[in-house]
Short mmCIF file of C-alpha atoms in Angstrom, two decimals:
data_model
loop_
_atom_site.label_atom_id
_atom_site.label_comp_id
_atom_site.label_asym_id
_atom_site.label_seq_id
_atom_site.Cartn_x
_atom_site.Cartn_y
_atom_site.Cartn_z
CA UNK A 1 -6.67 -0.38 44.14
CA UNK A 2 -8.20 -3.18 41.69
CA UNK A 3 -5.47 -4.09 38.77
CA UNK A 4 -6.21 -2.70 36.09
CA UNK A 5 -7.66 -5.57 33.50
CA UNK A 6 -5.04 -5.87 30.54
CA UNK A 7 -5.89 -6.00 27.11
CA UNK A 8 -6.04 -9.75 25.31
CA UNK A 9 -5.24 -7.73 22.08
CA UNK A 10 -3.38 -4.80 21.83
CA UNK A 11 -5.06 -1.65 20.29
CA UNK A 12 -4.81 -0.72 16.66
CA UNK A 13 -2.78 2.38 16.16
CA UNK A 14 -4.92 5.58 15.53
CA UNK A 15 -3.61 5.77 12.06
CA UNK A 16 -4.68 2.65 11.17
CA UNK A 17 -7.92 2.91 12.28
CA UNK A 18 -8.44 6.19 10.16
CA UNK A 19 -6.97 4.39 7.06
CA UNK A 20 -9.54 1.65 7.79
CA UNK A 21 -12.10 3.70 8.28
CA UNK A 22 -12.01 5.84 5.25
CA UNK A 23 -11.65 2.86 3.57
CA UNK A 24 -15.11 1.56 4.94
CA UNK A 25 -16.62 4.96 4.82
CA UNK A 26 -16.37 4.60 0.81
CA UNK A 27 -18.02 1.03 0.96
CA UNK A 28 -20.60 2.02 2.67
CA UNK A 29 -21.40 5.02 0.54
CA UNK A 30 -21.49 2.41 -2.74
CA UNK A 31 -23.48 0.19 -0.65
CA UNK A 32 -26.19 2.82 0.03
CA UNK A 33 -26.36 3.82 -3.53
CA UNK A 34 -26.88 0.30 -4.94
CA UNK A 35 -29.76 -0.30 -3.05
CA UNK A 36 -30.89 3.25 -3.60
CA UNK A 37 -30.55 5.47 -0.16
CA UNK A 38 -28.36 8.03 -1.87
CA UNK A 39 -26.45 8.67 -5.58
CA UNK A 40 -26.50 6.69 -8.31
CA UNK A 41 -26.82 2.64 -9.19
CA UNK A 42 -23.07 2.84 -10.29
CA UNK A 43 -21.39 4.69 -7.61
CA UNK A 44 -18.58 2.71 -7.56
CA UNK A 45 -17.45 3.10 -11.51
CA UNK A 46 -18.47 6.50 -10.42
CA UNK A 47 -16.04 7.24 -7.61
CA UNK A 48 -13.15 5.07 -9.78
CA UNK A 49 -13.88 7.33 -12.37
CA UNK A 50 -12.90 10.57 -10.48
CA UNK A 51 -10.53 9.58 -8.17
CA UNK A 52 -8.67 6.66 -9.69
CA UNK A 53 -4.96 7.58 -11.09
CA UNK A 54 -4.91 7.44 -14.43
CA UNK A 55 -1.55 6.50 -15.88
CA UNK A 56 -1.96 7.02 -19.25
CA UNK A 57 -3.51 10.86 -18.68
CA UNK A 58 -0.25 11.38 -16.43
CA UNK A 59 1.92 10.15 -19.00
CA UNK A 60 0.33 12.34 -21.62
CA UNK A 61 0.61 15.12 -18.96
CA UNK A 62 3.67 14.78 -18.86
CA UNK A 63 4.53 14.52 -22.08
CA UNK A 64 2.93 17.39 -23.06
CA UNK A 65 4.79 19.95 -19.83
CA UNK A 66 1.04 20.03 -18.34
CA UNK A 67 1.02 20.04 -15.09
CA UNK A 68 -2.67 19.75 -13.82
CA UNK A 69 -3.23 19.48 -9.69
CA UNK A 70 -6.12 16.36 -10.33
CA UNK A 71 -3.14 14.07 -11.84
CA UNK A 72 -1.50 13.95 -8.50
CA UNK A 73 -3.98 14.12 -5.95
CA UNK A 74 -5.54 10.91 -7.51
CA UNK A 75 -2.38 9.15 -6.38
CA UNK A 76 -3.18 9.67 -2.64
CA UNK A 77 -6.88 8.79 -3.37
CA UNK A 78 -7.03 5.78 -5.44
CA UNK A 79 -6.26 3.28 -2.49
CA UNK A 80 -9.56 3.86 -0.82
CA UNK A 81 -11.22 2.98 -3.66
CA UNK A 82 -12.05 -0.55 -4.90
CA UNK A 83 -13.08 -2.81 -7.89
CA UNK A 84 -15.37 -4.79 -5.34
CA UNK A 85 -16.64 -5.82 -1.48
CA UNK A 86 -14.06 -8.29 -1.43
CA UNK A 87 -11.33 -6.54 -2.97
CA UNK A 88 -11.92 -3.32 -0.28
CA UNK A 89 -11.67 -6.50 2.40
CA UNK A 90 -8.60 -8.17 2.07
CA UNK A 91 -6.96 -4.74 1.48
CA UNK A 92 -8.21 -3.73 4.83
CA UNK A 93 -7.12 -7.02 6.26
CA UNK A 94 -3.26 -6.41 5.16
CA UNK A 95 -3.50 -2.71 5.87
CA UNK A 96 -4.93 -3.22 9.67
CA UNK A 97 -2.15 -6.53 10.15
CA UNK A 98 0.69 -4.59 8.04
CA UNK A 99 -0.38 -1.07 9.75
CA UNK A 100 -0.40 -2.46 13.17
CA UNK A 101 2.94 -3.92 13.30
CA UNK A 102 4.73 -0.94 11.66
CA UNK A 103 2.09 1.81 14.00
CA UNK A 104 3.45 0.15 17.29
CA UNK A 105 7.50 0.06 16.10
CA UNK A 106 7.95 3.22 13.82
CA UNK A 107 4.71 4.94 15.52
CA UNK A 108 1.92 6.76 13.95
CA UNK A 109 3.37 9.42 11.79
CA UNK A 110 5.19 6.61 10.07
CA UNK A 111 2.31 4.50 9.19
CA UNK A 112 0.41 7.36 7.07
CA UNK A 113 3.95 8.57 6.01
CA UNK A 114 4.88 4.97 4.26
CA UNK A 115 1.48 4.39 3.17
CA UNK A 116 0.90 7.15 1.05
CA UNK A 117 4.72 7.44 0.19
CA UNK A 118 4.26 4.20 -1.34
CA UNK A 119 0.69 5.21 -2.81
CA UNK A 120 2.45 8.05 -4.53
CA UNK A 121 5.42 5.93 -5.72
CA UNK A 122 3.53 2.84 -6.47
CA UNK A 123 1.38 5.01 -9.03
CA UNK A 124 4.47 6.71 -10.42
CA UNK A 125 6.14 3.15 -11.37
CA UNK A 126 2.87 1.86 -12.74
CA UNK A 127 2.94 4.85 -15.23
CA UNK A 128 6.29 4.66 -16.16
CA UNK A 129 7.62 1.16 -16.15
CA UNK A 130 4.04 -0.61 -17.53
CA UNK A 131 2.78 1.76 -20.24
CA UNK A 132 -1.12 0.21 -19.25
CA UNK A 133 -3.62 2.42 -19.93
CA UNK A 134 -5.92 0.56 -17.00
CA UNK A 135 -6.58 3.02 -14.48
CA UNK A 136 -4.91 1.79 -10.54
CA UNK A 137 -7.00 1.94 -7.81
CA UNK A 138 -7.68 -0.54 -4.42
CA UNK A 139 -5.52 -0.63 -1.36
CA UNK A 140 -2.83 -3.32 -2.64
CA UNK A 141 0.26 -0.76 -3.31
CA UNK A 142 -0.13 0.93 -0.38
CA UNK A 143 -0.65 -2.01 1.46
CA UNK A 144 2.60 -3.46 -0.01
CA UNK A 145 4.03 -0.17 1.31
CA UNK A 146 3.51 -1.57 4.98
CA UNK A 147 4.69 -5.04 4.08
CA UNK A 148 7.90 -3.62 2.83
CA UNK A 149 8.31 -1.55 6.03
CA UNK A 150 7.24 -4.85 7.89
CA UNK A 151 10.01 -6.40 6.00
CA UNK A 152 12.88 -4.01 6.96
CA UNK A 153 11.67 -4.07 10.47
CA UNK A 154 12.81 -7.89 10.85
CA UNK A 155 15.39 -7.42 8.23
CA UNK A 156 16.86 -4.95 10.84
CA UNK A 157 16.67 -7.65 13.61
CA UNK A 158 18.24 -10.51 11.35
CA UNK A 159 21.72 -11.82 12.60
CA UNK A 160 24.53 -11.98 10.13
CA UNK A 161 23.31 -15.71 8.50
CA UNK A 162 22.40 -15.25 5.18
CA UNK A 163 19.29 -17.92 5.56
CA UNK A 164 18.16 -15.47 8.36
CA UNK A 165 18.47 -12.34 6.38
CA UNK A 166 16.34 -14.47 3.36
CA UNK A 167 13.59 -15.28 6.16
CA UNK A 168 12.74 -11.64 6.69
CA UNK A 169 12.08 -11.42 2.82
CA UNK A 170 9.55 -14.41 2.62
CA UNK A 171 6.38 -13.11 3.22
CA UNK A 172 6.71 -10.39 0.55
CA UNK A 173 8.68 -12.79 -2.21
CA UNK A 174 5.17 -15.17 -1.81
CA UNK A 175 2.71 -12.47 -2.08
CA UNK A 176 4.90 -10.87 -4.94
CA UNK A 177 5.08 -14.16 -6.94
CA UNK A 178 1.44 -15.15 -6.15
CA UNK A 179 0.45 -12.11 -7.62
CA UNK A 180 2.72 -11.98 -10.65
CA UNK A 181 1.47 -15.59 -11.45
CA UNK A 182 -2.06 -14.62 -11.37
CA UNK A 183 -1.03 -11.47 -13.66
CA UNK A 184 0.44 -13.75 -16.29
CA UNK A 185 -2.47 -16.67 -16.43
CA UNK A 186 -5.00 -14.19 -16.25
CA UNK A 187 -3.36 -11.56 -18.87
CA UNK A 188 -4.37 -8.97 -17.03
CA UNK A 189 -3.05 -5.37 -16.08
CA UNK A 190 0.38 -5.65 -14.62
CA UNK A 191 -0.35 -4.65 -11.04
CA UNK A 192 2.26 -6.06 -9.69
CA UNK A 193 4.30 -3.10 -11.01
CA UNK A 194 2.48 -1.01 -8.55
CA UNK A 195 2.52 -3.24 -6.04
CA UNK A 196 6.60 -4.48 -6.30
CA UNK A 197 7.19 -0.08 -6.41
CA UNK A 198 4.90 0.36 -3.08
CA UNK A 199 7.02 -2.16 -1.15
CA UNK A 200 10.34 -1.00 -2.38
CA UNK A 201 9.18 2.34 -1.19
CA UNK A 202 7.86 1.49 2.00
CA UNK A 203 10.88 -0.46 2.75
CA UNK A 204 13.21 2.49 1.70
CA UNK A 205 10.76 4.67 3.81
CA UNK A 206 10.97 2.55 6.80
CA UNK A 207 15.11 2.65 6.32
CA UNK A 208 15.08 5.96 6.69
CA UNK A 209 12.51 6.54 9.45
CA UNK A 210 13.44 3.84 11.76
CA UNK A 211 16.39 5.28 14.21
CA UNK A 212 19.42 4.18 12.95
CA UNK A 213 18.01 3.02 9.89
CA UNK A 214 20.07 4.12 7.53
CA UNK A 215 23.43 3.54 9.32
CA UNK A 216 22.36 -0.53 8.95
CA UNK A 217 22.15 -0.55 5.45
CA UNK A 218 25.06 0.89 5.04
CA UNK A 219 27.06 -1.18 7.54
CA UNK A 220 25.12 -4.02 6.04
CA UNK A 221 26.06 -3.42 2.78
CA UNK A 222 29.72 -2.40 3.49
CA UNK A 223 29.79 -6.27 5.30
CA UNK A 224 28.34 -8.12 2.16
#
């Protein structure tokens, strides 16, 4: 029997993929209606429109005791929806790096379970802690949701020097700062709220899905 030829990269998890390829699915559709195959010129403002979160209409909601379904299913749809080409892109790119790395350690379930945990909580701070009236939507603090779980992973695998333990936080720290700088020159929405909320969730979420998880935390915080 012939060996069987090995792989020079390793498959993307399924989840991934599916996150990827809704992603593209909606890119294409905008595509098709600008050049005039289907739906209207401005598909895009379109689709942002109705599927978007909307944090001032939540906090309003909210306010007001009105609970209304189309508040909260816009927080699991807004990340497949983008300002732009390029903006979809370099979401995809940290969602199929991000996805892959937490898909093959935590597995499948976990990948869609962080991502749209942080989705959900990522909206959630972005209407509470920002008061912005500029509707969310893109990839980013769902992504961030992955990086955070990327960042327990090796935060998990860190010995006990405290230069180590920092390591595991630097990826995230630069992207966080990069984008908070960019926020402030540019005085524009405070995304990063979103975006600091989906990593904190996705590294709770990968705390408490990764076996043993938990039990590190607190034997890492009973250490320190």
């Amino acid at each position: 029997m012939p060996d069987t030829p090995t792989l020079a990269i390793n498959p993307l998890p399924p989840a991934v993929i599916i996150l990827f390829l809704i992603i593209v699915g909606g890119e294409i559709y905008v595509a098709g209606a600008e050049v005039g195959l289907w739906g209207n010129f401005d598909a895009r403002i379109n689709l942002i429109s109705q599927f978007a979160f909307m944090p001032e209409g939540f906090g309003r909601a909210l306010s007001s005791n009105i609970l209304v379904p189309e508040l909260f299913w816009r927080m699991i749809t807004y990340p497949f929806l983008h300002g732009s080409l390029m903006q979809g892109i370099f979401a995809s790119v940290f969602i199929l790096a991000m996805g892959k790395f937490v898909g093959e350690i935590l597995g499948n379930i976990a990948v869609i379970a962080i991502f749209f945990a942080s989705a959900i909580f990522a909206a959630l701070g972005f209407a509470l802690f920002t008061g912005s009236s500029f509707p969310l939507f893109g990839g980013f603090p769902a992504a961030y949701g992955l990086i955070g779980a990327f960042t327990f992973v090796l935060f998990s695998r860190t010995g006990g020097l405290l230069s180590q333990q920092l390591m595991a936080f630097r990826l995230l720290g630069i992207l966080m700062l990069i984008n908070i700088g960019f926020s402030l020159l540019q005085n524009g929405p405070p995304l990063w709220v979103a975006e600091l909320s989906g990593a904190v969730t996705g590294f709770v979420s990968a705390a408490i899905i990764h076996p043993g998880g938990i039990r590190f935390m607190i034997n890492k915080f009973r250490r320190d």
